[in-house]
CSV table of C-alpha atoms in Angstrom, one decimal:
chain,number,residue,atom,x,y,z
A,32,MET,CA,67.8,107.0,88.5
A,33,GLY,CA,64.2,106.5,89.6
A,34,HIS,CA,62.8,108.3,86.6
A,35,TYR,CA,65.0,106.1,84.4
A,36,PHE,CA,63.4,102.9,85.9
A,37,LYS,CA,60.0,104.3,85.6
A,38,TRP,CA,60.6,104.9,81.8
A,39,ILE,CA,61.9,101.4,81.4
A,40,ALA,CA,58.8,100.0,83.1
A,41,ALA,CA,56.5,102.3,81.0
A,42,VAL,CA,58.1,101.1,77.8
A,43,ALA,CA,57.8,97.5,79.0
A,44,LEU,CA,54.1,98.1,79.7
A,45,CYS,CA,53.4,99.5,76.4
A,46,ALA,CA,55.2,96.6,74.7
A,47,ILE,CA,53.0,94.1,76.8
A,48,GLN,CA,49.8,95.8,76.1
A,49,GLY,CA,50.6,96.0,72.3
A,50,LEU,CA,51.2,92.1,72.5
A,51,VAL,CA,48.2,91.4,74.4
A,52,TRP,CA,46.1,93.6,71.9
A,53,ALA,CA,47.5,91.9,69.1
A,54,GLN,CA,46.8,88.4,70.6
A,55,ALA,CA,43.3,89.6,71.3
A,56,TRP,CA,42.7,90.8,67.7
A,57,PRO,CA,40.2,90.5,66.5
A,58,SER,CA,37.9,90.8,69.5
A,59,LYS,CA,34.7,91.9,67.5
A,60,PRO,CA,33.4,91.8,63.7
A,61,VAL,CA,35.9,93.3,61.4
A,62,ARG,CA,34.5,95.9,58.9
A,63,VAL,CA,36.2,95.7,55.4
A,64,ILE,CA,35.4,98.8,53.4
A,65,VAL,CA,35.5,98.5,49.5
A,66,PRO,CA,35.2,102.0,47.9
A,67,LEU,CA,33.9,100.5,44.7
A,68,THR,CA,30.9,98.8,43.4
A,69,GLY,CA,29.9,95.2,44.0
A,70,GLY,CA,31.3,92.9,41.4
A,71,SER,CA,34.4,94.9,40.8
A,72,ASN,CA,37.7,93.2,40.9
A,73,ALA,CA,38.4,94.8,44.2
A,74,ASP,CA,35.1,93.6,45.7
A,75,ILE,CA,35.6,90.1,44.5
A,76,LEU,CA,39.1,89.8,46.1
A,77,ALA,CA,37.9,91.4,49.3
A,78,ARG,CA,35.1,89.0,49.8
A,79,MET,CA,37.4,86.0,49.0
A,80,ILE,CA,40.0,87.1,51.4
A,81,ALA,CA,37.3,88.2,54.1
A,82,ALA,CA,35.9,84.7,54.1
A,83,ARG,CA,39.4,83.0,54.5
A,84,LEU,CA,40.3,85.5,57.3
A,85,SER,CA,36.9,84.6,59.1
A,86,ALA,CA,37.6,81.1,58.8
A,87,GLN,CA,41.2,81.4,60.2
A,88,LEU,CA,40.4,83.8,63.1
A,89,GLY,CA,37.0,82.6,64.2
A,90,GLN,CA,35.6,86.3,63.7
A,91,SER,CA,33.3,87.9,61.1
A,92,PHE,CA,34.8,90.0,58.3
A,93,ILE,CA,32.0,92.0,56.8
A,94,VAL,CA,32.4,93.6,53.4
A,95,GLU,CA,31.0,97.0,53.0
A,96,ASN,CA,30.7,98.6,49.5
A,97,ARG,CA,30.8,102.4,49.8
A,98,PRO,CA,31.3,103.6,46.1
A,99,GLY,CA,31.3,107.2,44.8
A,100,ALA,CA,33.5,110.2,43.8
A,101,ALA,CA,36.2,107.9,42.5
A,102,GLY,CA,36.4,105.9,45.7
A,103,THR,CA,37.2,108.9,47.9
A,104,ILE,CA,33.9,108.5,49.9
A,105,GLY,CA,34.8,105.0,51.1
A,106,VAL,CA,38.5,105.8,51.7
A,107,GLY,CA,37.4,109.0,53.8
A,108,LEU,CA,35.2,106.7,56.0
A,109,ALA,CA,38.1,104.1,56.5
A,110,ALA,CA,40.5,107.2,57.4
A,111,LYS,CA,38.2,108.3,60.2
A,112,ALA,CA,37.7,104.7,61.8
A,113,ASP,CA,39.3,103.8,65.1
A,114,PRO,CA,42.8,102.5,64.5
A,115,ASP,CA,42.2,99.2,66.2
A,116,GLY,CA,42.5,96.7,63.4
A,117,HIS,CA,38.6,96.4,63.1
A,118,THR,CA,38.3,98.5,60.1
A,119,LEU,CA,40.2,97.6,56.9
A,120,LEU,CA,40.2,99.1,53.5
A,121,VAL,CA,40.6,97.2,50.3
A,122,HIS,CA,41.3,99.4,47.5
A,123,THR,CA,42.9,99.5,43.9
A,124,SER,CA,45.9,101.3,42.7
A,125,SER,CA,43.6,104.4,41.9
A,126,TYR,CA,44.3,105.1,45.7
A,127,THR,CA,47.7,106.5,44.4
A,128,VAL,CA,46.3,108.5,41.5
A,129,THR,CA,43.3,110.3,43.1
A,130,PRO,CA,45.6,112.8,45.1
A,131,SER,CA,46.7,114.2,41.7
A,132,THR,CA,43.3,114.3,40.0
A,133,HIS,CA,41.1,115.3,43.0
A,134,SER,CA,41.4,118.3,45.2
A,135,ASN,CA,40.3,118.7,48.8
A,136,LEU,CA,40.4,115.0,49.7
A,137,PRO,CA,38.9,114.2,52.9
A,138,TYR,CA,42.0,112.3,54.0
A,139,ASP,CA,45.7,112.5,53.4
A,140,THR,CA,46.7,109.4,51.3
A,141,ALA,CA,50.5,109.6,52.2
A,142,ARG,CA,49.7,109.8,55.9
A,143,ASP,CA,46.5,108.4,57.0
A,144,PHE,CA,46.9,104.8,56.1
A,145,ALA,CA,49.3,102.0,56.6
A,146,GLY,CA,49.7,99.3,54.0
A,147,ILE,CA,49.1,95.6,54.9
A,148,THR,CA,50.0,93.9,51.6
A,149,PRO,CA,48.6,93.7,48.0
A,150,LEU,CA,46.0,91.1,47.3
A,151,GLY,CA,47.2,90.8,43.7
A,152,THR,CA,47.9,92.5,40.5
A,153,VAL,CA,45.5,92.5,37.6
A,154,PRO,CA,47.4,93.0,34.3
A,155,LEU,CA,45.7,95.0,31.8
A,156,VAL,CA,45.5,93.7,28.1
A,157,MET,CA,45.4,96.1,25.1
A,158,ILE,CA,42.6,94.8,23.1
A,159,ILE,CA,41.3,95.6,19.4
A,160,ALA,CA,38.8,94.3,17.1
A,161,PRO,CA,40.1,92.1,14.1
A,162,SER,CA,38.0,94.3,11.9
A,163,LYS,CA,40.5,97.2,12.5
A,164,GLY,CA,43.2,95.4,10.5
A,165,MET,CA,45.9,96.1,13.0
A,166,ARG,CA,47.4,93.0,14.5
A,167,THR,CA,50.5,94.2,16.3
A,168,VAL,CA,51.3,97.0,18.8
A,169,HIS,CA,53.6,98.4,16.2
A,170,GLU,CA,50.8,98.6,13.6
A,171,VAL,CA,48.7,100.5,16.0
A,172,VAL,CA,51.5,103.1,16.7
A,173,ARG,CA,52.2,103.5,12.8
A,174,ALA,CA,48.6,104.1,12.1
A,175,ALA,CA,48.3,106.7,15.0
A,176,LYS,CA,51.3,108.5,13.8
A,177,ALA,CA,50.2,108.7,10.2
A,178,ARG,CA,46.9,110.4,11.3
A,179,PRO,CA,47.7,112.4,14.5
A,180,GLY,CA,44.9,112.6,16.8
A,181,PHE,CA,42.5,110.3,14.5
A,182,ILE,CA,42.9,107.1,16.5
A,183,ASN,CA,40.9,106.9,19.8
A,184,TYR,CA,41.3,104.7,23.0
A,185,ALA,CA,38.9,104.3,25.9
A,186,SER,CA,39.2,104.0,29.5
A,187,ALA,CA,36.7,103.0,32.3
A,188,GLY,CA,38.7,104.2,35.4
A,189,SER,CA,42.1,105.5,36.3
A,190,ALA,CA,43.9,102.4,35.8
A,191,GLY,CA,43.0,102.0,32.0
A,192,GLN,CA,43.6,105.6,31.4
A,193,LEU,CA,47.1,105.7,33.2
A,194,ASN,CA,48.2,102.5,31.2
A,195,SER,CA,47.0,104.1,27.9
A,196,GLU,CA,48.7,107.3,28.6
A,197,ARG,CA,51.9,105.6,29.6
A,198,PHE,CA,51.9,103.7,26.4
A,199,ARG,CA,50.9,106.6,24.2
A,200,ILE,CA,53.6,108.8,25.7
A,201,SER,CA,56.3,106.1,25.4
A,202,ALA,CA,55.2,105.3,21.7
A,203,GLY,CA,55.0,109.2,20.9
A,204,PHE,CA,51.8,109.7,19.2
A,205,GLU,CA,48.6,111.9,19.8
A,206,GLY,CA,45.1,110.2,20.1
A,207,ALA,CA,41.5,110.8,21.3
A,208,HIS,CA,40.8,109.7,24.9
A,209,ILE,CA,37.1,108.5,25.4
A,210,PRO,CA,36.1,107.8,28.9
A,211,PHE,CA,33.2,105.4,30.0
A,212,LYS,CA,31.7,104.6,33.2
A,213,GLY,CA,32.1,100.7,33.1
A,214,THR,CA,34.2,98.0,31.5
A,215,PRO,CA,31.2,96.1,29.8
A,216,GLU,CA,30.3,99.3,27.8
A,217,VAL,CA,33.9,99.8,26.6
A,218,VAL,CA,34.1,96.2,25.6
A,219,THR,CA,31.0,96.6,23.4
A,220,GLU,CA,32.3,99.6,21.6
A,221,VAL,CA,35.7,97.9,20.9
A,222,LEU,CA,33.7,94.8,19.6
A,223,THR,CA,31.8,97.1,17.2
A,224,GLY,CA,34.8,99.0,16.3
A,225,ARG,CA,33.7,102.3,17.4
A,226,VAL,CA,36.6,102.4,20.0
A,227,ASP,CA,40.1,101.6,18.4
A,228,TYR,CA,41.8,100.0,21.5
A,229,TYR,CA,41.4,99.6,25.2
A,230,PHE,CA,43.7,98.6,28.1
A,231,CYS,CA,41.2,96.2,29.9
A,232,PRO,CA,41.3,93.9,32.8
A,233,ILE,CA,41.7,90.3,31.5
A,234,SER,CA,38.9,88.5,33.0
A,235,PRO,CA,36.1,90.1,31.4
A,236,VAL,CA,37.5,89.6,27.9
A,237,ILE,CA,39.5,86.6,28.1
A,238,SER,CA,36.7,84.6,26.4
A,239,TYR,CA,36.2,87.2,23.6
A,240,ILE,CA,40.1,86.7,23.0
A,241,ARG,CA,39.9,83.0,23.0
A,242,GLU,CA,37.2,82.9,20.4
A,243,GLY,CA,38.9,85.3,18.1
A,244,LYS,CA,36.3,88.1,18.7
A,245,LEU,CA,39.0,90.4,20.1
A,246,LEU,CA,42.8,90.6,19.7
A,247,ALA,CA,45.1,90.7,22.5
A,248,LEU,CA,48.1,92.9,21.3
A,249,ALA,CA,50.1,93.4,24.5
A,250,VAL,CA,49.8,93.4,28.4
A,251,GLY,CA,50.5,96.6,30.0
A,252,SER,CA,52.0,95.3,33.1
A,253,SER,CA,55.8,94.8,33.7
A,254,THR,CA,55.6,91.1,33.3
A,255,ARG,CA,53.6,88.8,31.1
A,256,SER,CA,50.2,87.4,32.3
A,257,SER,CA,49.8,83.7,33.2
A,258,ALA,CA,46.3,83.8,31.6
A,259,LEU,CA,47.9,85.1,28.4
A,260,PRO,CA,51.4,83.7,28.4
A,261,ASP,CA,52.0,84.2,24.5
A,262,VAL,CA,51.2,87.9,24.6
A,263,PRO,CA,54.2,90.2,25.1
A,264,THR,CA,54.1,93.1,27.4
A,265,THR,CA,54.4,96.6,25.9
A,266,ILE,CA,57.9,96.8,27.2
A,267,GLU,CA,58.9,93.6,25.4
A,268,ALA,CA,57.3,95.3,22.2
A,269,GLY,CA,59.9,98.0,22.4
A,270,PHE,CA,58.2,100.7,24.4
A,271,PRO,CA,60.0,101.6,27.6
A,272,ASN,CA,58.3,103.1,30.6
A,273,SER,CA,55.0,102.0,29.1
A,274,ASP,CA,53.9,99.5,32.0
A,275,TYR,CA,51.5,100.2,34.6
A,276,ASN,CA,50.8,97.7,37.5
A,277,PHE,CA,47.0,97.7,38.5
A,278,TRP,CA,47.0,96.1,41.9
A,279,ILE,CA,44.3,95.7,44.8
A,280,GLY,CA,45.8,96.0,48.2
A,281,MET,CA,44.7,96.1,51.8
A,282,PHE,CA,45.1,99.1,54.3
A,283,VAL,CA,44.3,100.1,58.0
A,284,PRO,CA,44.3,103.6,59.5
A,285,ALA,CA,47.7,104.7,59.9
A,286,LYS,CA,47.8,104.6,63.9
A,287,THR,CA,46.9,101.0,64.1
A,288,ALA,CA,49.3,99.1,66.4
A,289,ARG,CA,52.3,97.6,64.6
A,290,ASN,CA,51.6,94.3,66.2
A,291,VAL,CA,48.0,94.4,64.7
A,292,VAL,CA,49.4,95.3,61.3
A,293,ASN,CA,51.8,92.4,61.2
A,294,ARG,CA,49.3,89.8,62.4
A,295,LEU,CA,46.9,91.0,59.7
A,296,TYR,CA,49.7,90.8,57.2
A,297,GLN,CA,50.6,87.0,58.2
A,298,GLU,CA,47.0,86.1,58.3
A,299,THR,CA,46.3,87.6,54.9
A,300,ALA,CA,49.5,86.1,53.3
A,301,LYS,CA,48.3,82.7,54.7
A,302,ALA,CA,44.8,83.4,53.1
A,303,LEU,CA,46.4,84.2,49.8
A,304,GLN,CA,48.4,81.0,49.9
A,305,ALA,CA,45.3,78.7,50.2
A,306,ASP,CA,44.9,76.5,47.2
A,307,GLU,CA,41.4,77.4,46.4
A,308,VAL,CA,42.1,81.0,46.6
A,309,ARG,CA,45.1,80.7,44.3
A,310,GLU,CA,43.0,78.8,41.8
A,311,ARG,CA,40.4,81.3,41.8
A,312,LEU,CA,42.8,84.2,41.5
A,313,ALA,CA,44.2,82.6,38.5
A,314,LYS,CA,40.8,82.2,36.7
A,315,LEU,CA,40.3,85.9,37.4
A,316,GLY,CA,43.6,86.8,35.7
A,317,THR,CA,45.1,88.2,39.0
A,318,GLU,CA,48.8,87.5,39.6
A,319,PRO,CA,50.5,87.3,43.0
A,320,MET,CA,52.2,90.3,44.2
A,321,PRO,CA,53.8,89.3,47.7
A,322,LEU,CA,55.0,92.4,49.7
A,323,SER,CA,55.5,92.9,53.3
A,324,PRO,CA,53.7,96.0,55.0
A,325,GLU,CA,57.2,97.9,54.6
A,326,GLN,CA,57.5,97.1,51.0
A,327,PHE,CA,54.0,98.1,50.3
A,328,ASP,CA,54.4,101.4,51.9
A,329,LYS,CA,57.4,102.1,50.0
A,330,LEU,CA,55.6,101.3,46.8
A,331,ILE,CA,52.8,103.6,47.7
A,332,ARG,CA,55.1,106.5,48.3
A,333,GLU,CA,56.9,105.9,44.8
A,334,GLU,CA,53.7,105.4,43.0
A,335,LEU,CA,52.2,108.7,44.5
A,336,ALA,CA,55.2,110.5,42.9
A,337,ALA,CA,55.2,108.7,39.7
A,338,ASN,CA,51.4,109.1,39.2
A,339,ALA,CA,51.6,112.8,40.0
A,340,ALA,CA,54.4,113.3,37.1
A,341,LEU,CA,52.1,111.1,34.7
A,342,VAL,CA,49.0,113.0,35.4
A,343,LYS,CA,50.7,116.4,34.8
A,344,ALA,CA,52.3,115.2,31.6
A,345,ALA,CA,49.0,113.7,30.2
A,346,GLY,CA,46.9,116.7,31.3
A,347,ILE,CA,44.6,114.3,33.3
A,348,ARG,CA,42.0,116.1,35.6
A,349,ALA,CA,39.0,114.6,37.0
A,350,ASP,CA,37.7,117.8,38.8
């Protein structure tokens, strides 16, 4: 019986220590690692939320860009950090793609991190130059099927490529994929007509679309974008399983105390509800994606499996 009471006391002490830890967090500046370049969608959202969290919690949240090797360098650094809630990772949905395209990762995607919440989802829009003479998704598909392998499509990262491949496989045509390093370069190529179409984040091309310099044929997300409410999704256009949700989310090392995870989730959700944050996200073409830590972890597991199957079907390989 004495051992039983000692065990109860130990459990109670751990619970009290966890509560105190959560209440004390953050006790020092928080490092926010973004494994992508400055000015990227992930970087912009990370800095926006870091500023709000700093104001809410009275502690500095310092964004640190650590790009390279498709984001795996920065993710590897975050994986090795102390699991005390003072190192965060803000990454895109490419986080669930790299395990299938890169071998020998310096971390285990499924085990080394715990999800906090998505900061938002960024619908990708299928753009094409008016000079191409194709004004609907169906016209693109008909042209592609008439000349197999002739039509080309570009990407500047895994999100655009996966969205393109999901659409291509669903529509049932062959095309030529052209990879680029960055979105600005691809947009230029689409404007000139050298690239036929591109699934692109909305914010860099919204002005071109409004000016009529580019046509928005469809959005690749599961729901329409509030920035382009009249543009149908590829699903609505009649192509099942063609959607791809490009999200930006926050993570911590997996062994971080659950009380800290929950506190961080609550504070981040509060930051995302601030009027100025919601207004700025809307201008960036970013939609809300409210998920709890448990729901986010479930999404990660599902996407790891789904993306592995898609990468295999499309023959995608980065190394």
